[in-house]
Tab-separated table of C-alpha atoms in Angstrom:
chain	number	residue	atom	x	y	z
A	95	MET	CA	0.359	-0.157	0.018
A	96	HIS	CA	1.290	3.592	-0.688
A	97	ASP	CA	1.329	6.503	1.478
A	98	ALA	CA	-1.571	8.677	1.014
A	99	PRO	CA	-1.458	12.957	1.055
A	100	ALA	CA	-0.661	14.257	4.640
A	101	GLY	CA	-4.628	14.646	5.194
A	102	ARG	CA	-5.419	11.709	3.883
A	103	PRO	CA	-6.310	8.410	5.212
A	104	LYS	CA	-4.894	5.846	3.935
A	105	ARG	CA	-7.305	3.082	3.825
A	106	ARG	CA	-7.806	2.015	-0.143
A	107	GLY	CA	-8.918	-1.027	0.830
A	108	ALA	CA	-11.510	-0.313	3.228
A	109	MET	CA	-14.669	1.645	3.198
A	110	PHE	CA	-15.045	4.404	5.407
A	111	LYS	CA	-16.824	8.005	5.985
A	112	VAL	CA	-15.587	11.331	5.171
A	113	ARG	CA	-17.334	14.986	5.567
A	114	VAL	CA	-18.203	17.512	3.325
A	115	VAL	CA	-16.667	20.703	4.225
A	116	LYS	CA	-16.623	22.640	1.352
A	117	SER	CA	-18.206	22.354	-2.123
A	118	MET	CA	-16.062	23.781	-4.998
A	119	TYR	CA	-18.836	22.384	-8.046
A	120	ASP	CA	-22.352	22.627	-8.319
A	121	GLN	CA	-23.031	19.376	-7.216
A	122	SER	CA	-21.452	18.815	-4.243
A	123	GLU	CA	-22.643	22.024	-3.161
A	124	ARG	CA	-25.765	20.511	-0.745
A	125	TYR	CA	-23.614	17.881	0.792
A	126	VAL	CA	-21.808	20.521	2.874
A	127	GLY	CA	-21.456	19.432	6.303
A	128	GLN	CA	-22.936	15.756	5.638
A	129	VAL	CA	-21.196	12.406	6.095
A	130	GLY	CA	-20.626	10.137	3.233
A	131	GLU	CA	-19.226	6.219	2.764
A	132	VAL	CA	-16.535	6.215	0.401
A	133	ILE	CA	-16.772	3.992	-2.156
A	134	GLY	CA	-14.106	4.688	-4.858
A	135	HIS	CA	-11.216	6.247	-5.730
A	136	TRP	CA	-10.345	8.520	-8.834
A	137	GLY	CA	-7.157	9.823	-9.381
A	138	PRO	CA	-4.731	12.291	-11.457
A	139	ASP	CA	-5.015	9.424	-14.207
A	140	ASN	CA	-8.460	10.126	-15.297
A	141	SER	CA	-8.610	13.430	-14.201
A	142	GLU	CA	-8.056	16.439	-16.412
A	143	SER	CA	-6.587	18.477	-13.896
A	144	GLY	CA	-4.757	15.782	-11.599
A	145	ARG	CA	-6.147	16.477	-8.803
A	146	GLU	CA	-7.235	13.471	-6.724
A	147	GLY	CA	-10.344	12.514	-5.134
A	148	HIS	CA	-12.900	10.037	-3.523
A	149	MET	CA	-16.623	8.774	-5.106
A	150	VAL	CA	-18.854	9.452	-2.375
A	151	GLN	CA	-22.481	7.369	-1.800
A	152	PHE	CA	-25.172	9.954	0.614
A	153	ALA	CA	-27.747	8.538	2.577
A	154	ASP	CA	-29.413	9.264	-0.388
A	155	GLY	CA	-28.127	6.980	-2.420
A	156	THR	CA	-26.355	9.737	-4.635
A	157	VAL	CA	-22.598	9.074	-5.112
A	158	VAL	CA	-20.631	12.577	-5.976
A	159	GLY	CA	-17.381	13.210	-6.572
A	160	LEU	CA	-14.908	14.938	-4.098
A	161	ALA	CA	-11.799	16.369	-4.595
A	162	ASP	CA	-9.912	15.958	-0.692
A	163	ASP	CA	-9.326	19.492	0.263
A	164	GLU	CA	-13.768	19.197	-0.380
A	165	VAL	CA	-13.812	16.960	2.313
A	166	GLU	CA	-12.526	15.145	5.941
A	167	PRO	CA	-12.146	11.932	7.332
A	168	VAL	CA	-15.218	11.313	10.001
A	169	THR	CA	-13.731	9.408	13.345
A	170	GLY	CA	-16.457	7.232	15.407
A	171	GLU	CA	-19.473	6.614	14.932
A	172	GLU	CA	-20.717	10.200	13.975
């Protein structure tokens, strides 16, 4: 397993949760403050701008791509 960038969880294979702390795009605006489950990852190899991030599924079933700087890891039972 490769080391994750600073501030990013190292759990590539396991599902984990993140909270949306800011929105850079319209599709994620309504999820600011909400917690979702990370179900996948995207990186420079499949992003025009070379950014990295997570595919996050929310309680309503919607999946949104969020950059690393839009989320923070959730610890414990939130």
